[in-house]
Amino acid sequence: MSECRSETDHNHHHRGKSSEILLDKTKILANLPIILGQVILDAGCGNGYMSKEFYKLTGELGKVYALDPDAVSIDVLKAETLNTNIEAFVGDITKQTELGASCLDLVYISTVIHGFSRTQLTGFVNEVKRLLKTNGTLAIVEIEKSDTPFGPPLDMRFSPEELKEIIDLNPTRYVEVGEFFYMQLFER
Ligand SMILES: C[S@@+](CC[C@H](N)C(=O)[O-])C[C@H]1O[C@@H](n2cnc3c(N)ncnc32)[C@H](O)[C@@H]1O
């Protein structure tokens, strides 16, 4: 158990889906300011494929927290990441998590927030601001808010401009990270 985290109970049981084949992982990683020793949260990690990439970059001195409400996904990821510095746990990023304040260099959240209600979005922003260190980064990957061959209804999606209105952190970089996806970075 790391110093950043304490135990509480959870009762969410959603099944995760992966965006892995749709996203340009290399481009995402090239545009994230990750260095050895950092502490990262993969919020709504699903199968945790990005958590594993983050771990390669942060190394043994760093820490990757992988959070998802889906207990089955978390159990599988735990089994896959034994003896690593990836700590997978069941949680909800729209509420206060088990992680301590100001302990994260990066919060990464990919294809998750379009499913949030307005109340959940407010909770998410509050929790991210609590968790990030000063100058820490929030990276949001989302599907474009335009006609695409798949994806949620348009009125559920966020454009980068809408994200900037909702999230009171400093917007820094916008990157296209797949044919239909973008990543918007914010700094605390
Ligand atoms: C489309 S999947 C994306 C998974 C992964 N981020 C990826 O890019 O492959 C959405 C994930 O968000 C998770 N999720 C849903 N509500 C959440 C919440 N309130 N907090 C954290 N994760 C949540 C789901 O369980 C699911 O694993």
mmCIF file of C-alpha atoms in Angstrom, residues 46-138:
data_model
loop_
_atom_site.group_PDB
_atom_site.id
_atom_site.type_symbol
_atom_site.label_atom_id
_atom_site.label_comp_id
_atom_site.label_asym_id
_atom_site.label_seq_id
_atom_site.Cartn_x
_atom_site.Cartn_y
_atom_site.Cartn_z
ATOM 1 C CA GLY A 46 -10.406 -0.119 -18.299
ATOM 2 C CA ASN A 47 -7.999 -2.955 -19.124
ATOM 3 C CA GLY A 48 -5.089 -0.752 -18.000
ATOM 4 C CA TYR A 49 -3.118 -0.775 -21.247
ATOM 5 C CA MET A 50 -2.046 2.838 -20.721
ATOM 6 C CA SER A 51 -1.183 2.212 -17.063
ATOM 7 C CA LYS A 52 1.353 -0.338 -18.308
ATOM 8 C CA GLU A 53 2.815 2.219 -20.754
ATOM 9 C CA PHE A 54 3.051 4.842 -17.994
ATOM 10 C CA TYR A 55 4.850 2.347 -15.768
ATOM 11 C CA LYS A 56 7.529 1.833 -18.455
ATOM 12 C CA LEU A 57 8.213 5.594 -18.325
ATOM 13 C CA THR A 58 7.962 6.256 -14.574
ATOM 14 C CA GLY A 59 9.939 3.151 -13.564
ATOM 15 C CA GLU A 60 10.515 1.589 -10.167
ATOM 16 C CA LEU A 61 10.854 4.965 -8.458
ATOM 17 C CA GLY A 62 7.499 6.125 -9.781
ATOM 18 C CA LYS A 63 3.963 4.965 -9.169
ATOM 19 C CA VAL A 64 0.977 4.362 -11.438
ATOM 20 C CA TYR A 65 -2.484 4.216 -9.928
ATOM 21 C CA ALA A 66 -5.090 2.532 -12.130
ATOM 22 C CA LEU A 67 -8.657 3.287 -11.059
ATOM 23 C CA ASP A 68 -11.919 1.962 -12.446
ATOM 24 C CA PRO A 69 -15.375 1.247 -10.979
ATOM 25 C CA ASP A 70 -15.367 -2.138 -12.697
ATOM 26 C CA ALA A 71 -14.168 -4.675 -10.151
ATOM 27 C CA VAL A 72 -13.616 -7.419 -12.741
ATOM 28 C CA SER A 73 -11.297 -5.238 -14.857
ATOM 29 C CA ILE A 74 -9.416 -4.237 -11.733
ATOM 30 C CA ASP A 75 -9.005 -7.829 -10.557
ATOM 31 C CA VAL A 76 -7.592 -8.849 -13.960
ATOM 32 C CA LEU A 77 -5.229 -5.872 -14.017
ATOM 33 C CA LYS A 78 -4.076 -6.592 -10.465
ATOM 34 C CA ALA A 79 -3.218 -10.148 -11.459
ATOM 35 C CA GLU A 80 -1.351 -8.923 -14.560
ATOM 36 C CA THR A 81 0.668 -6.327 -12.688
ATOM 37 C CA LEU A 82 1.850 -8.185 -9.601
ATOM 38 C CA ASN A 83 5.312 -7.023 -8.494
ATOM 39 C CA THR A 84 5.132 -3.764 -10.420
ATOM 40 C CA ASN A 85 4.585 -0.203 -9.265
ATOM 41 C CA ILE A 86 1.118 -0.247 -10.808
ATOM 42 C CA GLU A 87 -1.559 -0.214 -8.127
ATOM 43 C CA ALA A 88 -5.004 -1.040 -9.501
ATOM 44 C CA PHE A 89 -8.054 -0.269 -7.390
ATOM 45 C CA VAL A 90 -11.814 0.066 -7.644
ATOM 46 C CA GLY A 91 -12.893 3.690 -7.474
ATOM 47 C CA ASP A 92 -14.944 6.557 -8.885
ATOM 48 C CA ILE A 93 -13.099 9.661 -10.097
ATOM 49 C CA THR A 94 -16.229 11.807 -9.766
ATOM 50 C CA LYS A 95 -16.031 11.481 -5.977
ATOM 51 C CA GLN A 96 -13.236 11.828 -3.464
ATOM 52 C CA THR A 97 -10.926 8.855 -3.981
ATOM 53 C CA GLU A 98 -8.587 7.082 -1.587
ATOM 54 C CA LEU A 99 -5.606 9.029 -2.897
ATOM 55 C CA GLY A 100 -4.041 11.804 -0.867
ATOM 56 C CA ALA A 101 -4.171 15.479 -1.845
ATOM 57 C CA SER A 102 -1.493 16.952 -4.147
ATOM 58 C CA CYS A 103 0.161 13.592 -4.814
ATOM 59 C CA LEU A 104 -0.106 13.300 -8.613
ATOM 60 C CA ASP A 105 2.010 14.613 -11.480
ATOM 61 C CA LEU A 106 -0.513 13.485 -14.102
ATOM 62 C CA VAL A 107 -4.168 12.486 -14.249
ATOM 63 C CA TYR A 108 -4.911 10.703 -17.537
ATOM 64 C CA ILE A 109 -8.546 10.049 -18.446
ATOM 65 C CA SER A 110 -9.351 8.492 -21.812
ATOM 66 C CA THR A 111 -12.835 8.143 -23.315
ATOM 67 C CA VAL A 112 -14.539 8.308 -19.939
ATOM 68 C CA ILE A 113 -15.958 11.769 -19.263
ATOM 69 C CA HIS A 114 -18.556 11.832 -22.073
ATOM 70 C CA GLY A 115 -20.483 9.426 -19.833
ATOM 71 C CA PHE A 116 -20.546 11.836 -16.893
ATOM 72 C CA SER A 117 -23.573 13.858 -15.789
ATOM 73 C CA ARG A 118 -23.063 17.564 -14.983
ATOM 74 C CA THR A 119 -22.899 16.689 -11.283
ATOM 75 C CA GLN A 120 -20.308 14.003 -11.962
ATOM 76 C CA LEU A 121 -18.285 16.425 -14.085
ATOM 77 C CA THR A 122 -18.183 18.914 -11.221
ATOM 78 C CA GLY A 123 -17.102 16.134 -8.865
ATOM 79 C CA PHE A 124 -14.431 15.023 -11.343
ATOM 80 C CA VAL A 125 -12.964 18.517 -11.694
ATOM 81 C CA ASN A 126 -12.923 18.998 -7.924
ATOM 82 C CA GLU A 127 -11.198 15.678 -7.355
ATOM 83 C CA VAL A 128 -8.598 16.291 -10.070
ATOM 84 C CA LYS A 129 -7.775 19.689 -8.550
ATOM 85 C CA ARG A 130 -7.416 18.059 -5.121
ATOM 86 C CA LEU A 131 -5.130 15.310 -6.449
ATOM 87 C CA LEU A 132 -2.802 17.227 -8.757
ATOM 88 C CA LYS A 133 0.432 18.755 -7.548
ATOM 89 C CA THR A 134 1.037 22.386 -8.481
ATOM 90 C CA ASN A 135 2.002 22.367 -12.179
ATOM 91 C CA GLY A 136 0.606 18.846 -12.501
ATOM 92 C CA THR A 137 -1.126 17.835 -15.742
ATOM 93 C CA LEU A 138 -4.642 16.712 -16.574
#
